[in-house]
C-alpha positions as YAML, in Angstrom:
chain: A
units: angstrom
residues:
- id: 1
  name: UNK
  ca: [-31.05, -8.11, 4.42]
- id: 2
  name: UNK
  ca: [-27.26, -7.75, 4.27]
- id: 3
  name: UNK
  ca: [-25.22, -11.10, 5.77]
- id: 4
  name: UNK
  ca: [-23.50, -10.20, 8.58]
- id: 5
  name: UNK
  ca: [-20.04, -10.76, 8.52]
- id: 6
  name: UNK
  ca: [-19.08, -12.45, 11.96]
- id: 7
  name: UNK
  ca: [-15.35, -12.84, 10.61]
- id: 8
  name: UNK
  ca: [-13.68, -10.01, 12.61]
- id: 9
  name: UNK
  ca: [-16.52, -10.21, 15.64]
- id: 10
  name: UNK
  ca: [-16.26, -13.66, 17.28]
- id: 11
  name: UNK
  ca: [-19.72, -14.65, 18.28]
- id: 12
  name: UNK
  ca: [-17.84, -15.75, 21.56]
- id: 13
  name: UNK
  ca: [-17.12, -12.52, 22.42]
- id: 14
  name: UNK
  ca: [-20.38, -11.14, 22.41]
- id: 15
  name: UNK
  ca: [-22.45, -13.10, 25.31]
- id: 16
  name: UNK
  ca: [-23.32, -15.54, 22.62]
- id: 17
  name: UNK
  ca: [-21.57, -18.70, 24.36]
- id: 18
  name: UNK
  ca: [-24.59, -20.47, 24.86]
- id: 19
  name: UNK
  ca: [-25.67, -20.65, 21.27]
- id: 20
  name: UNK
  ca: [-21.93, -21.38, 19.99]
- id: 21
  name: UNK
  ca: [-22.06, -24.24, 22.50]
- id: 22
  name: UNK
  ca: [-25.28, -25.49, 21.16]
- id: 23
  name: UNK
  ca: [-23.28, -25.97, 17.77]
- id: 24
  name: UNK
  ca: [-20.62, -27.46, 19.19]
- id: 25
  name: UNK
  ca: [-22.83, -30.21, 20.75]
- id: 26
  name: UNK
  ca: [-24.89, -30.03, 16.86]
- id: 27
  name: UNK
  ca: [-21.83, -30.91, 15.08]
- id: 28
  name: UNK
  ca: [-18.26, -31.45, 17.71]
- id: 29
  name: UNK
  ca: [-16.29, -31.82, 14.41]
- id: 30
  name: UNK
  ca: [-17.31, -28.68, 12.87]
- id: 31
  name: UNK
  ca: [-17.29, -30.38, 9.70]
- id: 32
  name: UNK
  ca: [-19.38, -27.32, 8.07]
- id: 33
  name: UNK
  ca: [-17.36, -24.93, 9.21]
- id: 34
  name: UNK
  ca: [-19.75, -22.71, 11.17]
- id: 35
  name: UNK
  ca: [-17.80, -22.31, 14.87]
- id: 36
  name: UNK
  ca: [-14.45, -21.67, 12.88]
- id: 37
  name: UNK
  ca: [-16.41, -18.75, 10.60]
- id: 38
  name: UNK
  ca: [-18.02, -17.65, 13.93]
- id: 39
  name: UNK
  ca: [-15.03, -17.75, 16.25]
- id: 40
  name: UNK
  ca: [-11.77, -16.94, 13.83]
- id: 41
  name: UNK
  ca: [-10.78, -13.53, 14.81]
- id: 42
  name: UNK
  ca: [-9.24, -11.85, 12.02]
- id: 43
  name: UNK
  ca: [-8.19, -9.66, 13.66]
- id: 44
  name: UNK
  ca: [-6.39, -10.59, 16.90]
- id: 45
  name: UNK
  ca: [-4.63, -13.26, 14.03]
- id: 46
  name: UNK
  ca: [-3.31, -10.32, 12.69]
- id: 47
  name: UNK
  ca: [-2.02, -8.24, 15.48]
- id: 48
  name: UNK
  ca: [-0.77, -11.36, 17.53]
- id: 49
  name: UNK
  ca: [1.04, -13.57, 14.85]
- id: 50
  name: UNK
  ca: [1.01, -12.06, 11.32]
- id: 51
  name: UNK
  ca: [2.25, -8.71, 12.75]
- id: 52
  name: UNK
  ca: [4.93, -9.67, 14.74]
- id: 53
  name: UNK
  ca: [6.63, -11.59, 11.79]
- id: 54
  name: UNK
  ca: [6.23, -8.49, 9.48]
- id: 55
  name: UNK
  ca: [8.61, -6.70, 12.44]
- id: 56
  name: UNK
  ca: [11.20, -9.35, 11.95]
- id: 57
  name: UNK
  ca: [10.76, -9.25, 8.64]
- id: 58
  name: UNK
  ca: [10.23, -12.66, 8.67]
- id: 59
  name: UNK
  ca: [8.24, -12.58, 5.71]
- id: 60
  name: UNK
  ca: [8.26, -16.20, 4.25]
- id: 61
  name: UNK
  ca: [6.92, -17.22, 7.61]
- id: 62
  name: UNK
  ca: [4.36, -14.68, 7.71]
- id: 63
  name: UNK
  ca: [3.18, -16.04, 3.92]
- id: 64
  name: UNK
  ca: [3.25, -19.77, 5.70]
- id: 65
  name: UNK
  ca: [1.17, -18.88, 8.01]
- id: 66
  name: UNK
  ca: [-1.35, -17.40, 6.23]
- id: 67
  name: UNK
  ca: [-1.36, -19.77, 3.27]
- id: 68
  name: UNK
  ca: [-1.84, -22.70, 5.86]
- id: 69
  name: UNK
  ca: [-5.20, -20.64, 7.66]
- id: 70
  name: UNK
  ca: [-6.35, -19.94, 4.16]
- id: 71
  name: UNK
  ca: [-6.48, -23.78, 3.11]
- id: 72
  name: UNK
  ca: [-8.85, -24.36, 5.40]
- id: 73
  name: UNK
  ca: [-11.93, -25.72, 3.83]
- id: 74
  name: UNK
  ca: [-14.46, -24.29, 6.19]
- id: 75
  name: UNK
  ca: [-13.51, -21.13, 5.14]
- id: 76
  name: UNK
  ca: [-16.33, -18.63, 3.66]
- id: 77
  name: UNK
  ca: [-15.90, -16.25, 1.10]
- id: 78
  name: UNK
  ca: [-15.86, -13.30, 4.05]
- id: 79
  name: UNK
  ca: [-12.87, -14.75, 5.59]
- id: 80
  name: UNK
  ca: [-11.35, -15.85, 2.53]
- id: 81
  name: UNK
  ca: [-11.04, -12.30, 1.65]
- id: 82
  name: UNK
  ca: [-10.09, -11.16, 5.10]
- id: 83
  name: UNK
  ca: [-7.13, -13.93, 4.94]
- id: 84
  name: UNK
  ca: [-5.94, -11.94, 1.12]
- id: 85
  name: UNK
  ca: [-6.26, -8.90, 2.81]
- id: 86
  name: UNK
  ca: [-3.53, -10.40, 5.35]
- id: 87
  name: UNK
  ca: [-1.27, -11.75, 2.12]
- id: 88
  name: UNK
  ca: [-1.53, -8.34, 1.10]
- id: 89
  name: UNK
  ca: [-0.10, -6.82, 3.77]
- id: 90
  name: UNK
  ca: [2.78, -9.07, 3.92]
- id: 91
  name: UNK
  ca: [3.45, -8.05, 0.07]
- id: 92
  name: UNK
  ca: [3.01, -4.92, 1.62]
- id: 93
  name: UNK
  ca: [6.08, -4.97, 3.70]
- id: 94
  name: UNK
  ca: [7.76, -6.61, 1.00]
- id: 95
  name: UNK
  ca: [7.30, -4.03, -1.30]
- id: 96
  name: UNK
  ca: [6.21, -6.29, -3.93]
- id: 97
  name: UNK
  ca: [3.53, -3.85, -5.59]
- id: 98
  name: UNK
  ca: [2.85, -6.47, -8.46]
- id: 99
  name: UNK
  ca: [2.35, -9.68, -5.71]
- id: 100
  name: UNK
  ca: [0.05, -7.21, -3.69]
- id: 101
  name: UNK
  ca: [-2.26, -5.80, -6.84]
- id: 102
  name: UNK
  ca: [-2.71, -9.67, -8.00]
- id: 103
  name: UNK
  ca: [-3.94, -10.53, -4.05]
- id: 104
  name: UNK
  ca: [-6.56, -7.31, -4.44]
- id: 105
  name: UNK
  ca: [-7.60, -8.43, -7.47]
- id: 106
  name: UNK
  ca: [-8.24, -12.33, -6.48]
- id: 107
  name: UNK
  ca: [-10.27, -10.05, -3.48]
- id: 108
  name: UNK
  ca: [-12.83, -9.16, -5.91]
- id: 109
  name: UNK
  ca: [-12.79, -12.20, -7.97]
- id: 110
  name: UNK
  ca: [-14.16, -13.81, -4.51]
- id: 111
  name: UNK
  ca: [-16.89, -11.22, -4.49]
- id: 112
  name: UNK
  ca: [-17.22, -8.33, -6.57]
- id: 113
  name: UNK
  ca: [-20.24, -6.73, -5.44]
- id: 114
  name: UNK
  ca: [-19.53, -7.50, -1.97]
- id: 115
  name: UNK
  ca: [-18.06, -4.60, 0.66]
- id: 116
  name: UNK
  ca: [-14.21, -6.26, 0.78]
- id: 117
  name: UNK
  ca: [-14.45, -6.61, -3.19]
- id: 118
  name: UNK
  ca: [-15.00, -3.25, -3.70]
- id: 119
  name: UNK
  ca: [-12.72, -2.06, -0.91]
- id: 120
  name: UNK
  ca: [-10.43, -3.74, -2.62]
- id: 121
  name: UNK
  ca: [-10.61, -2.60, -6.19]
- id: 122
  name: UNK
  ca: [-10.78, 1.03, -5.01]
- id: 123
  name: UNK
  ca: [-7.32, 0.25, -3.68]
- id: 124
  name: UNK
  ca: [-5.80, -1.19, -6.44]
- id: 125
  name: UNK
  ca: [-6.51, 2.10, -8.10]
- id: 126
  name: UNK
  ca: [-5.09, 3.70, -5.43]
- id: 127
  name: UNK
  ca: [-1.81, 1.71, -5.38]
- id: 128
  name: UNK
  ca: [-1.59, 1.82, -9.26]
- id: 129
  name: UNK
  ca: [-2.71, 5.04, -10.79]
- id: 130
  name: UNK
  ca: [-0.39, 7.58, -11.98]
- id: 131
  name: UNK
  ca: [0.23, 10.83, -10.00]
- id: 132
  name: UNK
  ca: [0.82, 14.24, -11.30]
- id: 133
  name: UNK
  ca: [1.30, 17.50, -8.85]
- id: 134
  name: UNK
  ca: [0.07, 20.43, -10.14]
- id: 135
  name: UNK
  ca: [2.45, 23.31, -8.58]
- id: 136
  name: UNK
  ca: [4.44, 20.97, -6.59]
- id: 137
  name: UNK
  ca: [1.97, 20.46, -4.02]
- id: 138
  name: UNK
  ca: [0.86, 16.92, -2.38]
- id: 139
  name: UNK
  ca: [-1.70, 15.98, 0.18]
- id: 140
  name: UNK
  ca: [-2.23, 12.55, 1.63]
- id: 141
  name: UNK
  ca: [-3.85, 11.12, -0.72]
- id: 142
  name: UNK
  ca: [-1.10, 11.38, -3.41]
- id: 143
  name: UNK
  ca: [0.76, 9.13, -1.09]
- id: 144
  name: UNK
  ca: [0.82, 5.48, -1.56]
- id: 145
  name: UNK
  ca: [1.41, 2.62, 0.58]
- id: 146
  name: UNK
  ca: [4.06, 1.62, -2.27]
- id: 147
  name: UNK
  ca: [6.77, 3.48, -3.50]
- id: 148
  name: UNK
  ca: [5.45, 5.88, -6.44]
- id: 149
  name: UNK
  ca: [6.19, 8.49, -8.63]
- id: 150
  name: UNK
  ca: [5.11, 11.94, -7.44]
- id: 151
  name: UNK
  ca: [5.63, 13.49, -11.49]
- id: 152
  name: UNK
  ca: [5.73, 17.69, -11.62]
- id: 153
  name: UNK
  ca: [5.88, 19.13, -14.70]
- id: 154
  name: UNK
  ca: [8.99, 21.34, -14.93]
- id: 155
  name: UNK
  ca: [9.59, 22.51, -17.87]
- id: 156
  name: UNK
  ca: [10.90, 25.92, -18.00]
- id: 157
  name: UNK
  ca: [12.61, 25.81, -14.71]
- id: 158
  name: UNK
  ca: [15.73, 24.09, -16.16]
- id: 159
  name: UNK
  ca: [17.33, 26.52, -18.93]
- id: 160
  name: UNK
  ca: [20.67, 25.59, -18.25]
- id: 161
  name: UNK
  ca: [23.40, 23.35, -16.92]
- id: 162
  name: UNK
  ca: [24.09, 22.90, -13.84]
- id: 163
  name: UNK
  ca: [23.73, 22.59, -10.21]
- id: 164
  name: UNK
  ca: [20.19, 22.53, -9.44]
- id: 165
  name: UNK
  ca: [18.21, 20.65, -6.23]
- id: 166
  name: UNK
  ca: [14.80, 19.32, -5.84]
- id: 167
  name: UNK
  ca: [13.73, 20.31, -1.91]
- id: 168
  name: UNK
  ca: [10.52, 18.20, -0.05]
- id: 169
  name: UNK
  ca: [9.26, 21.07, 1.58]
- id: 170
  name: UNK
  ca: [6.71, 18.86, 4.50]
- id: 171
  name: UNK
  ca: [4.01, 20.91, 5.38]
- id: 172
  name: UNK
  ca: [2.55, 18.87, 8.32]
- id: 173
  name: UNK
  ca: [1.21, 15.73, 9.55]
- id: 174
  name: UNK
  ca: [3.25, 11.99, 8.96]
- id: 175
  name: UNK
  ca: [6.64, 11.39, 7.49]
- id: 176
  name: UNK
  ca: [7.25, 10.12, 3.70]
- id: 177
  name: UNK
  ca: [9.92, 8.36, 2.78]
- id: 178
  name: UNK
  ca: [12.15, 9.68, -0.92]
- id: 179
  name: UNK
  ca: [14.31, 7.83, -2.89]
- id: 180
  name: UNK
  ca: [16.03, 8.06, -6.27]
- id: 181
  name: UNK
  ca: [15.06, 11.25, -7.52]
- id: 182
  name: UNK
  ca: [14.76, 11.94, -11.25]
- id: 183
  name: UNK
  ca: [14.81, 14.60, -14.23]
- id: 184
  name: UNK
  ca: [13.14, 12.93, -17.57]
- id: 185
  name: UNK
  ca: [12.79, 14.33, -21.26]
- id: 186
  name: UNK
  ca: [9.21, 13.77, -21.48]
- id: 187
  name: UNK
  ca: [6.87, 11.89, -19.03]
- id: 188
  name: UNK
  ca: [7.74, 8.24, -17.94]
- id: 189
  name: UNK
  ca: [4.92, 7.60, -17.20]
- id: 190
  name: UNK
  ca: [3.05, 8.00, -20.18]
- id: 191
  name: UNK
  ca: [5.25, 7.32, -22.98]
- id: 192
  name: UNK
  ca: [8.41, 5.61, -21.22]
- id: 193
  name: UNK
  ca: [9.84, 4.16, -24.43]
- id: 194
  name: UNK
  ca: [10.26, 8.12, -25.55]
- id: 195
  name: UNK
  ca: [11.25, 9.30, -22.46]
- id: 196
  name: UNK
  ca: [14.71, 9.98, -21.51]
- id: 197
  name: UNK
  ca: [16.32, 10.45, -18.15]
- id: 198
  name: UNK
  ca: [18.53, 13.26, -17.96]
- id: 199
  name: UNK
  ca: [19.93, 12.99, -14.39]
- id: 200
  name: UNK
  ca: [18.77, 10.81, -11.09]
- id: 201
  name: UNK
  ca: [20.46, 11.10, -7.14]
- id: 202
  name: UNK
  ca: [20.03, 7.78, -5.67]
- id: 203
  name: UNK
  ca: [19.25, 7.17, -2.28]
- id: 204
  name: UNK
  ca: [16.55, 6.71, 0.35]
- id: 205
  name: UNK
  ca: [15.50, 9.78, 2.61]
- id: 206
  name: UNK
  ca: [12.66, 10.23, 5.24]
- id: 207
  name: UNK
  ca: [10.96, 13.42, 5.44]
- id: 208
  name: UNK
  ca: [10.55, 14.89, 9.10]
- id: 209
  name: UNK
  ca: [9.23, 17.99, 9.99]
- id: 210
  name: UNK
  ca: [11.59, 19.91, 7.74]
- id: 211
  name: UNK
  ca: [13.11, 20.51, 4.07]
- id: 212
  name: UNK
  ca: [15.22, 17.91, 2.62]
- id: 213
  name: UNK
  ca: [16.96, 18.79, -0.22]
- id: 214
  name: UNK
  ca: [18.41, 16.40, -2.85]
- id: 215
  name: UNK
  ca: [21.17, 17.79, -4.88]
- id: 216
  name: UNK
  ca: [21.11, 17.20, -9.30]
- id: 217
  name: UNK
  ca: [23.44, 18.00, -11.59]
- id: 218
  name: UNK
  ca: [21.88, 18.73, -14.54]
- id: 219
  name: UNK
  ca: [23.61, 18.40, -17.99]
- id: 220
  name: UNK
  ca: [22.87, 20.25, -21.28]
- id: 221
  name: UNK
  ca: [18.91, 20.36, -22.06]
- id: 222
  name: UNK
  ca: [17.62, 20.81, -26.05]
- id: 223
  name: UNK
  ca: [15.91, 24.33, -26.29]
- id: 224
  name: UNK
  ca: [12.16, 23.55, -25.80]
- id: 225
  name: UNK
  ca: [12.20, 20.32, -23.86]
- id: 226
  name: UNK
  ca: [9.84, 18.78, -21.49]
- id: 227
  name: UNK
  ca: [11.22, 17.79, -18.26]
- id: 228
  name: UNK
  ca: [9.48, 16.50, -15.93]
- id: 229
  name: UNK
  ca: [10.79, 15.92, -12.23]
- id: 230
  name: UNK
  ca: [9.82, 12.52, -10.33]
- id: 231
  name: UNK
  ca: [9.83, 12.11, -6.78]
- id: 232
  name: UNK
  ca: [9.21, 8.11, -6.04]
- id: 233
  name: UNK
  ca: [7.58, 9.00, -2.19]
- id: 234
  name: UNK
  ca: [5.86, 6.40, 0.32]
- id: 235
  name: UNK
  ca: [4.09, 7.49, 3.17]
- id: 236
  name: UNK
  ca: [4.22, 5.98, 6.37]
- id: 237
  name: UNK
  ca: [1.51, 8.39, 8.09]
- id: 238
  name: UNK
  ca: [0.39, 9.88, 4.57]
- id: 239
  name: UNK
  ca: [-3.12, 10.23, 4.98]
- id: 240
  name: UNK
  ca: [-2.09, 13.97, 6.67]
- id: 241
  name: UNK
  ca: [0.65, 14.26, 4.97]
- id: 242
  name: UNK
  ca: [0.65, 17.47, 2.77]
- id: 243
  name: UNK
  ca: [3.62, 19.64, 1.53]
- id: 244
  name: UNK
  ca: [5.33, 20.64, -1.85]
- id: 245
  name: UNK
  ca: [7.71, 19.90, -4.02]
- id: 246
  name: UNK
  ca: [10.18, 21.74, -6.15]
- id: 247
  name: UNK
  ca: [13.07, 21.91, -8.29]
- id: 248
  name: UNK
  ca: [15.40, 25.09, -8.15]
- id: 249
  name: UNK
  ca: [18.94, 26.54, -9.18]
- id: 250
  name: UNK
  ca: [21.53, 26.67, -6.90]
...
């Protein structure tokens, strides 16, 4: 039988006060933990005092706070993990991709096998993996909750110098957020020592119900060059978030 994890579901809360107070009078000191891992809600922590410092962008606090619930040695492994999950969140809203992928991966060194463990390395593939457009088009699920580069192959478009402009065309659901758009010789991300950039706009835009365009003034390309375009994107409600992407002539 699977162990239930009581780390988000405080026994208290469901009509189970008797029996927690039976433990209390067992052991007042809860010196093996078992009325912290049966009473910590994970979840109220999060929304009441981790949350609220994210807002402020008090972020050192937030990493206090956490740190300080986490040294607690009645912990279990569930709420160990559920407590990471929080640090990761606060990397999160730091934008600290690199601090956040370590925290998922000391996740599933915790438990591998276990529901958060795996949770948590299917995100890090999320958060990490490369992601390539195929006719401009993106859905939700090429949205990250880090910046990354949405790469489109567009070689062919680009025969000669000049004004051109990449336009987010939004086809529905929540906004993304665009910054620092790029043309490359050759694919960054798989070869980025051969790679060359050819022309980048800097500057961060949010997507909204309409086309934003972002203007590039493209130099001299060699006859027969790959280009690829790349469109670091975030999504704030990505997970119906769809539209396209493409680069034009003015």
């Amino acid at each position: 039988m699977e162990r239930q994890d009581f780390s988000t579901f405080p026994i208290s809360n469901h009509g189970h006060r008797g029996l927690l107070n039976e433990i209390k009078k067992l052991d007042p000191d809860d010196s093996i933990g078992v009325v912290r891992r049966l009473t910590f809600n994970t979840l109220e922590f999060a929304e009441r005092q981790v949350e609220p410092l994210l807002r402020d962008k008090k972020y050192a606090q937030a990493h206090e706070l956490i740190d300080r619930e986490f040294a607690d040695p009645r912990n279990d492994t569930p709420l160990k993990q559920h407590l990471l999950a929080m640090r990761f969140r606060v990397f999160q809203a730091e934008e600290k991709l690199d601090d956040a992928v370590a925290t998922l991966r000391d996740i599933v060194k915790l438990d591998p096998k276990g529901k958060m463990g795996s949770l948590a390395d299917g995100y890090i593939d999320f958060s990490i993996k490369p992601i390539v457009l195929k006719n401009g088009r993106y859905c939700g699920l090429d949205l990250r909750p880090f910046f990354g580069d949405m790469r489109i192959d567009v070689t062919g478009i680009v025969k000669e110098a000049g004004p051109y402009e990449a336009a987010i065309i939004p086809g529905g659901g929540g906004d993304i957020r665009i910054r620092d758009v790029s043309l490359y010789l050759g694919d960054p991300a798989k070869d980025k020592s051969r790679s060359k950039l050819v022309v980048k706009t800097e500057g961060m835009h949010t997507v909204r119900n309409k086309e934003l365009v972002v203007p590039l003034a493209v130099p001299s390309i060699p006859p027969g060059s790959q280009l690829w375009l790349c469109v670091p994107t975030q999504g704030t409600g990505w997970f119906g978030s769809y539209g396209r992407i493409e680069l034009r002539k003015k």
